[in-house]
PDB file of C-alpha atoms in Angstrom:
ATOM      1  CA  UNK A   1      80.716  90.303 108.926  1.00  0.00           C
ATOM      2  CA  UNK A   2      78.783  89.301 105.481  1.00  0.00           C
ATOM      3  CA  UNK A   3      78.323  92.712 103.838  1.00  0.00           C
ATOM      4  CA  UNK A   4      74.526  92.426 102.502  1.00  0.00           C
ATOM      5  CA  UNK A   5      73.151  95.026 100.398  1.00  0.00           C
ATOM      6  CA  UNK A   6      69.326  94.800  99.626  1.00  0.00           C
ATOM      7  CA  UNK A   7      68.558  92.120  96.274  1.00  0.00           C
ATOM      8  CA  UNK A   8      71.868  89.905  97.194  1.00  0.00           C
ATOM      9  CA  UNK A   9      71.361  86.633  97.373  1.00  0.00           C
ATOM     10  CA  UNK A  10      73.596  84.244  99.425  1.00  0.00           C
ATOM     11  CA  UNK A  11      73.671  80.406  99.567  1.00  0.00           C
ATOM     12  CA  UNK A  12      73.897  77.609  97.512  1.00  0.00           C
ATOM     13  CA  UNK A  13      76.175  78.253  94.801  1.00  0.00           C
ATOM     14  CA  UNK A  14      74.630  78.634  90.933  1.00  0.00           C
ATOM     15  CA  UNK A  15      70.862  79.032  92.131  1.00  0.00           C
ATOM     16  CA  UNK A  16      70.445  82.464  91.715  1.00  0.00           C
ATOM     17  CA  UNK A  17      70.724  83.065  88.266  1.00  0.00           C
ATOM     18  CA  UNK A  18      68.796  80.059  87.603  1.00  0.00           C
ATOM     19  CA  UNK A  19      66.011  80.598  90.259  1.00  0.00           C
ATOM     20  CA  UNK A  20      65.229  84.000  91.347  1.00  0.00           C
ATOM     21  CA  UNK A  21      63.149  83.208  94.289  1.00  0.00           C
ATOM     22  CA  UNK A  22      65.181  83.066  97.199  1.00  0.00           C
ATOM     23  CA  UNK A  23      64.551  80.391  99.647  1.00  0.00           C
ATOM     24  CA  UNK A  24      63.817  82.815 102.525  1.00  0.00           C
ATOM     25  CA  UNK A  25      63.457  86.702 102.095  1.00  0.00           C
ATOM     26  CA  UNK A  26      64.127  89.205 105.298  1.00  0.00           C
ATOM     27  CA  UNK A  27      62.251  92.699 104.762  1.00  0.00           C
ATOM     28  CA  UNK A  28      63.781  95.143 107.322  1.00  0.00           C
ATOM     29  CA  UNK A  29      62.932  98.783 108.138  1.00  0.00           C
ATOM     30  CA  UNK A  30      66.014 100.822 109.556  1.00  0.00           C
ATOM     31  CA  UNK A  31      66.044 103.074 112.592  1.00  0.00           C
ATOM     32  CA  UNK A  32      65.654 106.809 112.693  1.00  0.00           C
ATOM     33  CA  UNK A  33      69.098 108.236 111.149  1.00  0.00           C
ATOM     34  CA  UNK A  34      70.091 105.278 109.790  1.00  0.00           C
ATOM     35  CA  UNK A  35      71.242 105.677 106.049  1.00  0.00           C
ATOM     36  CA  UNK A  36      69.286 103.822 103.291  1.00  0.00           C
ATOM     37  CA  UNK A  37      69.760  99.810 103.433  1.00  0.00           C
ATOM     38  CA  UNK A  38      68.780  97.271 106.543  1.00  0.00           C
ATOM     39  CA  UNK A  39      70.899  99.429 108.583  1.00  0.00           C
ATOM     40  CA  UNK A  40      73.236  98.024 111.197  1.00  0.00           C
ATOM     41  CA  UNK A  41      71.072  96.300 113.347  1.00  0.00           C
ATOM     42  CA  UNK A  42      69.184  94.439 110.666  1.00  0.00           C
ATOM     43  CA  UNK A  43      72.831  93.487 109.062  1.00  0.00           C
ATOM     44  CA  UNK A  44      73.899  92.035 112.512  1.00  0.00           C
ATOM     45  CA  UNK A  45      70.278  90.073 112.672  1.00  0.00           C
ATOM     46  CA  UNK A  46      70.820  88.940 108.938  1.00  0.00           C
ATOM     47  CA  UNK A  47      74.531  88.075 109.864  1.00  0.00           C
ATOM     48  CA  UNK A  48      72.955  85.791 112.921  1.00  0.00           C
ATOM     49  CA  UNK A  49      70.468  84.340 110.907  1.00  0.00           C
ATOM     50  CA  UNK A  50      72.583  82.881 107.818  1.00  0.00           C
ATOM     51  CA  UNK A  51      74.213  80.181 110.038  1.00  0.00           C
ATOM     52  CA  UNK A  52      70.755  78.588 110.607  1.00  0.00           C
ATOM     53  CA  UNK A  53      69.607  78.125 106.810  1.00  0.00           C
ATOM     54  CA  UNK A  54      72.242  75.282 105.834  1.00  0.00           C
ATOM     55  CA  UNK A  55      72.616  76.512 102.542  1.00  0.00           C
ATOM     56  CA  UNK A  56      69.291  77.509 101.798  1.00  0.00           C
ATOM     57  CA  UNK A  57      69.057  81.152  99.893  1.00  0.00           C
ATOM     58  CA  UNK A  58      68.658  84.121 101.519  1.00  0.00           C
ATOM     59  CA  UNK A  59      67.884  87.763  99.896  1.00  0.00           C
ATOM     60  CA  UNK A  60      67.087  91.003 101.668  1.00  0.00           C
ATOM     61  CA  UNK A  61      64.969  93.954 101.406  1.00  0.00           C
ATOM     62  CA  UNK A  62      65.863  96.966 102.929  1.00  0.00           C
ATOM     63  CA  UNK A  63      62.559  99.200 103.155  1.00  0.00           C
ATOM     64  CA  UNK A  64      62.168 101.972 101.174  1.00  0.00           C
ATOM     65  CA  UNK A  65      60.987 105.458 103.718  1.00  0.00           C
ATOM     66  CA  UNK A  66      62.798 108.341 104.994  1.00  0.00           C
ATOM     67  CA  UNK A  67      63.590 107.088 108.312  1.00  0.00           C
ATOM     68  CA  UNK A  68      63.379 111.080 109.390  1.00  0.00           C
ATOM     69  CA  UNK A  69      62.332 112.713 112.650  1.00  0.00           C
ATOM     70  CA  UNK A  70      59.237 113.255 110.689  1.00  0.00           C
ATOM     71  CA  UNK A  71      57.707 110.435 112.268  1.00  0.00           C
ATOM     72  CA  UNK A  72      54.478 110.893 110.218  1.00  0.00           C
ATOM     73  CA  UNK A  73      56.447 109.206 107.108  1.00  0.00           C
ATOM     74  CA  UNK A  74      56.666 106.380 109.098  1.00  0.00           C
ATOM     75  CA  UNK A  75      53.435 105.087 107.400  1.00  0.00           C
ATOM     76  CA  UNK A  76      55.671 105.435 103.778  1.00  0.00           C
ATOM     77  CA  UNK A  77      57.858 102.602 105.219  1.00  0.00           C
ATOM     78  CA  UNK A  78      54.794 100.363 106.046  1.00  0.00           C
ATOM     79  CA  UNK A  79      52.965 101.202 102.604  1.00  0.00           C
ATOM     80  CA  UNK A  80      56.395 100.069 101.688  1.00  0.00           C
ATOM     81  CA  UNK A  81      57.317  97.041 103.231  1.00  0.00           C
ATOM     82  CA  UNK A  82      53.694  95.667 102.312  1.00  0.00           C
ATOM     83  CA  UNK A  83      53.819  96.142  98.921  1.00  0.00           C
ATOM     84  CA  UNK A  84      57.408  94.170  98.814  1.00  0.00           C
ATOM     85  CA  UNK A  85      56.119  91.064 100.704  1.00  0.00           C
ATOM     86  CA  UNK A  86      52.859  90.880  98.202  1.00  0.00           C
ATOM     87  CA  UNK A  87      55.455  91.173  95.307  1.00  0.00           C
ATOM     88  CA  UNK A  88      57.324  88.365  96.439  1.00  0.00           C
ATOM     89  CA  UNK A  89      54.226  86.565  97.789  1.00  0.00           C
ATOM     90  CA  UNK A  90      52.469  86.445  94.700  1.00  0.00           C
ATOM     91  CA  UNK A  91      56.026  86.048  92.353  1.00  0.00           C
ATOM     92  CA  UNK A  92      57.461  83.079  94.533  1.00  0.00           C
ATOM     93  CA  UNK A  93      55.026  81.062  95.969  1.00  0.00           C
ATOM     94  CA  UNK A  94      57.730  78.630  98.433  1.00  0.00           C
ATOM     95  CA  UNK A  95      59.831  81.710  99.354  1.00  0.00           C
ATOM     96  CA  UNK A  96      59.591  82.107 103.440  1.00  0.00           C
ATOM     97  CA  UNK A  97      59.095  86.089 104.128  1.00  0.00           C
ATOM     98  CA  UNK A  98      60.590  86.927 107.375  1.00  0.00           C
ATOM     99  CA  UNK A  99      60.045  90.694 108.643  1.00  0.00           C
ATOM    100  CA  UNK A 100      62.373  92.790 110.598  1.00  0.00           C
ATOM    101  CA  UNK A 101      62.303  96.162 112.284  1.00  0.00           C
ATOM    102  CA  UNK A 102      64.379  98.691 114.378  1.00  0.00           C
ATOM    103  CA  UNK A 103      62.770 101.437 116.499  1.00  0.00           C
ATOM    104  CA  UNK A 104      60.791 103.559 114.023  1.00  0.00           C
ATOM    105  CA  UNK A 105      61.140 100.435 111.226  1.00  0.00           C
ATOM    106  CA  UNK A 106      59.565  98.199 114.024  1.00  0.00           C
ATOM    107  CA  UNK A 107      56.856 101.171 114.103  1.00  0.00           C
ATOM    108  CA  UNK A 108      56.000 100.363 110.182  1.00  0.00           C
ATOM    109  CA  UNK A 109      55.774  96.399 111.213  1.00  0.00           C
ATOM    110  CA  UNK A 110      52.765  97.344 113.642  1.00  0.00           C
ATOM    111  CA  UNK A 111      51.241  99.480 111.334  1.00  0.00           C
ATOM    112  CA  UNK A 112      51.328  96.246 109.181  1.00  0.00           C
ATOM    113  CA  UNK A 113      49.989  94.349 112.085  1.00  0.00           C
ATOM    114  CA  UNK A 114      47.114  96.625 113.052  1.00  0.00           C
ATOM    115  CA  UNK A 115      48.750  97.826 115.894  1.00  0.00           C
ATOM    116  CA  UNK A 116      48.866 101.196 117.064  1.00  0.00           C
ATOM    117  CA  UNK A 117      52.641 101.754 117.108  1.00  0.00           C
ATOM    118  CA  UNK A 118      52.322 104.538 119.654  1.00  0.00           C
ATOM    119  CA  UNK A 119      49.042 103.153 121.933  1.00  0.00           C
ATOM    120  CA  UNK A 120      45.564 104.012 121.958  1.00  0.00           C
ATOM    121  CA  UNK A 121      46.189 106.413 124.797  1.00  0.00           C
ATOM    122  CA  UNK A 122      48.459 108.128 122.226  1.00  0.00           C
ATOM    123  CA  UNK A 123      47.315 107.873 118.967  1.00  0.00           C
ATOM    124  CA  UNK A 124      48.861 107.034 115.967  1.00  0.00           C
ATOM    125  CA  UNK A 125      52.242 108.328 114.180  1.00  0.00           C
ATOM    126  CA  UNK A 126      50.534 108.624 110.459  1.00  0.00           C
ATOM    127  CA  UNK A 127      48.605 105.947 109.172  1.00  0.00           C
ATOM    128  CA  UNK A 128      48.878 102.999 106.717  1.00  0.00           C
ATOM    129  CA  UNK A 129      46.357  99.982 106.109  1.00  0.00           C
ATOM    130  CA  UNK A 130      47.245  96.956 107.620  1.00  0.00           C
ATOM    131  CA  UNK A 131      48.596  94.045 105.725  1.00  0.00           C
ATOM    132  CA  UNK A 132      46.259  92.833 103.597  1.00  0.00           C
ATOM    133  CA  UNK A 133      44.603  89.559 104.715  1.00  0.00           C
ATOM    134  CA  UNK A 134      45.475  87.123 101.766  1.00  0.00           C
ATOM    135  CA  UNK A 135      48.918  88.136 102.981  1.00  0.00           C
ATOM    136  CA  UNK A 136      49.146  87.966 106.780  1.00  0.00           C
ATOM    137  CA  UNK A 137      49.712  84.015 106.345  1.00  0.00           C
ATOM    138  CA  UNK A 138      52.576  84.784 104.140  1.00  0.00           C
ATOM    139  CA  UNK A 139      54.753  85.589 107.181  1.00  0.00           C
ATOM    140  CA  UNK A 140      56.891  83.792 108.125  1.00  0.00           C
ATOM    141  CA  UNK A 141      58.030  85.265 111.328  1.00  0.00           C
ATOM    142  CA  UNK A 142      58.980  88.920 112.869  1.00  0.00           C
ATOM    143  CA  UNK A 143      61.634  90.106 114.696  1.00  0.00           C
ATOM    144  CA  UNK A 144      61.711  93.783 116.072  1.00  0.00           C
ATOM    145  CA  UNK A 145      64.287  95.475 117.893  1.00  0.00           C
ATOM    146  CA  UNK A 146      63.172  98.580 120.327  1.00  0.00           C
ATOM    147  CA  UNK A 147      60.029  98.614 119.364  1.00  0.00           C
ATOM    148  CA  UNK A 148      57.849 101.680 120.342  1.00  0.00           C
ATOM    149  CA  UNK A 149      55.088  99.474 120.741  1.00  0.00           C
ATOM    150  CA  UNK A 150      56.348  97.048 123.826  1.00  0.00           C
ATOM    151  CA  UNK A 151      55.822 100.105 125.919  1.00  0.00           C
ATOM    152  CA  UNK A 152      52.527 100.804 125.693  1.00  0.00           C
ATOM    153  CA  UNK A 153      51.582  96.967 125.941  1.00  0.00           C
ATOM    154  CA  UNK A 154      50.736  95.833 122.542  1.00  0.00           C
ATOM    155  CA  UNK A 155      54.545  93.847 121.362  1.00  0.00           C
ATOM    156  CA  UNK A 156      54.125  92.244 118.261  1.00  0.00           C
ATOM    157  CA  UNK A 157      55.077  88.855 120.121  1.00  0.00           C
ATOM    158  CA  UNK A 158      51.372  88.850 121.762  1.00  0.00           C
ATOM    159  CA  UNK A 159      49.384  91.555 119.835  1.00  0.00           C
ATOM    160  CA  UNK A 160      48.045  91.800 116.248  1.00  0.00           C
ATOM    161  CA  UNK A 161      48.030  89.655 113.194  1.00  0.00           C
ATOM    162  CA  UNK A 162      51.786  88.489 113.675  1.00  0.00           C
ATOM    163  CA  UNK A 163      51.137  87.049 117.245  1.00  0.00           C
ATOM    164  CA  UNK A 164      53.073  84.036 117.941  1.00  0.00           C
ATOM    165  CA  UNK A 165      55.239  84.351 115.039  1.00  0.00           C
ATOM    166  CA  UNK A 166      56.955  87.361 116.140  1.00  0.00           C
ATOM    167  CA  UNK A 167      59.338  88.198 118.921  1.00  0.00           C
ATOM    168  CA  UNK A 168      60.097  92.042 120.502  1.00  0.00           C
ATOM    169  CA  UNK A 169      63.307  92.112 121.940  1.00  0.00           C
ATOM    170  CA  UNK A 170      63.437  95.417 124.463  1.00  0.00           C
ATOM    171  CA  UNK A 171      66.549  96.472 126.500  1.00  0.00           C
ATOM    172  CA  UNK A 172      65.044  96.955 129.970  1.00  0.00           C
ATOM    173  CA  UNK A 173      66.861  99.893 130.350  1.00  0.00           C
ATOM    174  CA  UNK A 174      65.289 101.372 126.622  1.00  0.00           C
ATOM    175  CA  UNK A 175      62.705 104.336 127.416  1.00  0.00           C
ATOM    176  CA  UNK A 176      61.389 103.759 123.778  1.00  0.00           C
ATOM    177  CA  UNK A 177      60.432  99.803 124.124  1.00  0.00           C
ATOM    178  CA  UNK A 178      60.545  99.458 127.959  1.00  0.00           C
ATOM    179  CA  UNK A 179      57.818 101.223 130.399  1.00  0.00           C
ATOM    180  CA  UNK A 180      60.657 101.255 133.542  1.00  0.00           C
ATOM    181  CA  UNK A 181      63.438 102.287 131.094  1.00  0.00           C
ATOM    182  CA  UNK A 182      65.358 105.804 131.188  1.00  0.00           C
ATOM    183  CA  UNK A 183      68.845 105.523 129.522  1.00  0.00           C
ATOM    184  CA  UNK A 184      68.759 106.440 125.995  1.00  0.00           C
ATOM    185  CA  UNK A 185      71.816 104.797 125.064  1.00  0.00           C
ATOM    186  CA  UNK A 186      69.862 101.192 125.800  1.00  0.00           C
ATOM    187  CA  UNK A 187      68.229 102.084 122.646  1.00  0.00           C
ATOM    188  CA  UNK A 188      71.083 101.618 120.904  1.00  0.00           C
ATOM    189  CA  UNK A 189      72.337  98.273 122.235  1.00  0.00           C
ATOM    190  CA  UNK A 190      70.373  95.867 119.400  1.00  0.00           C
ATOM    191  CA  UNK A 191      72.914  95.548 117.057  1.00  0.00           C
ATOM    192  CA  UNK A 192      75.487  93.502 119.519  1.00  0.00           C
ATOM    193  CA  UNK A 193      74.784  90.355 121.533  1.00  0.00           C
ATOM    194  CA  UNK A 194      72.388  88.891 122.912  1.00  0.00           C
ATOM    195  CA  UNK A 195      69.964  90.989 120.511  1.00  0.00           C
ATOM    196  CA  UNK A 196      70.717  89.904 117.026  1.00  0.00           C
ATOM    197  CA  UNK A 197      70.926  86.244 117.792  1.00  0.00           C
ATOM    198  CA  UNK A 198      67.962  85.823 119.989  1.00  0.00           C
ATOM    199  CA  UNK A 199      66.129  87.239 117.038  1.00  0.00           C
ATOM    200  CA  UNK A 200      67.692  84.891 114.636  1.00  0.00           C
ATOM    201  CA  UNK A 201      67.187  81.804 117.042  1.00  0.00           C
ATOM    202  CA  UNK A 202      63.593  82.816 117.063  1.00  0.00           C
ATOM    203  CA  UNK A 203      63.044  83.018 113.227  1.00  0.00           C
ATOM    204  CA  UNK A 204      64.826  79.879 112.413  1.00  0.00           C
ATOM    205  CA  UNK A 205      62.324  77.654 114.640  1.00  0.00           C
ATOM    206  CA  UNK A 206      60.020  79.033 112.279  1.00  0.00           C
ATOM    207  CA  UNK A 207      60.957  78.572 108.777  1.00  0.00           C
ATOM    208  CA  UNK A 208      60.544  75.755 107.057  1.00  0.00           C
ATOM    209  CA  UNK A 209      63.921  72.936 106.663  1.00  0.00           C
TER     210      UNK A 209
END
């Protein structure tokens, strides 16, 4: 497995020091628990992904917020992620930005999309402005893994300003994504197959050759 830490740069060989826009840059926001970087499931995703760029340069960006069972910080990680992909927006103009998010880092990814991450009929876990909208076309594409979201009917895939270019992959059996699901361990199923590659298939049909 490629070991990624956040700021590496893989690909062709010589370009980074010269260039320090990447060809494509994944932001991902880890899952509750998960110590500070992508976290396993966004390694696994980036792992999937690399095959598909033929060369091209990838970096990551492993959101900065606590990741705690204070789910009010969750609104840190979207302040976070936003600020990271108008950095890079405005610094490298033909970088692709691809964003990425697992279970409470999928919950910063609505925030960013103007989507309640918990429902209407819930409210809100904290609270973060949306992406700015010079930067919504920026995107290149989404994936999200258990995302809190799917259950209450507003997934990324359909719902908010990444709609179309985003795809929410949800283990039936996942109580936090899924509205029929009631095994907790489903939630923690997205770092093996199908999950990480079905999320990489998706992104590559969107980026740019």
């Amino acid at each position: 497995m490629l070991a990624m830490a956040a700021g590496t740069i893989l690909g062709r060989p010589g370009t980074a020091a010269a260039d320090p826009c990447p060809d494509v840059e994944v932001i991902f926001a880890r899952g509750t628990g998960e110590q500070p970087g992508i976290g396993k499931v966004g390694q696994a995703f980036v792992d999937a992904l690399v095959p598909h760029l033929d060369g091209r340069t990838l970096e990551t960006y492993a959101v900065n917020y606590p990741a705690s069972f204070d789910f009010l910080t969750t609104a840190e990680g979207a302040t976070d992620a936003g600020a990271q992909l108008a950095a890079v927006a405005s610094r490298c103009k033909d970088t692709q930005l691809v964003l990425g998010g697992y279970s409470q880092g999928a919950a910063t990814l609505d925030m960013l999309a103007g989507v309640p991450p918990l429902g209407d009929t819930v409210g809100e876990i904290g609270s973060a402005p949306a992406l700015a909208t010079p930067f919504v076309e920026k995107v290149s594409a989404a994936a999200v893994f258990g995302n809190p979201a799917t259950r209450f009917g507003t997934p990324l895939s359909t719902t908010g300003f990444f709609a179309g270019r985003a795809i929410d992959l949800c283990d039936v059996e996942d109580p936090i994504c899924s509205p029929t699901g009631d095994t907790m361990t489903a939630h923690e199923v997205y770092e093996f197959s199908p999950y990480p590659q079905q999320g990489a298939d998706f992104v590559a049909g969107l980026l740019d050759h």
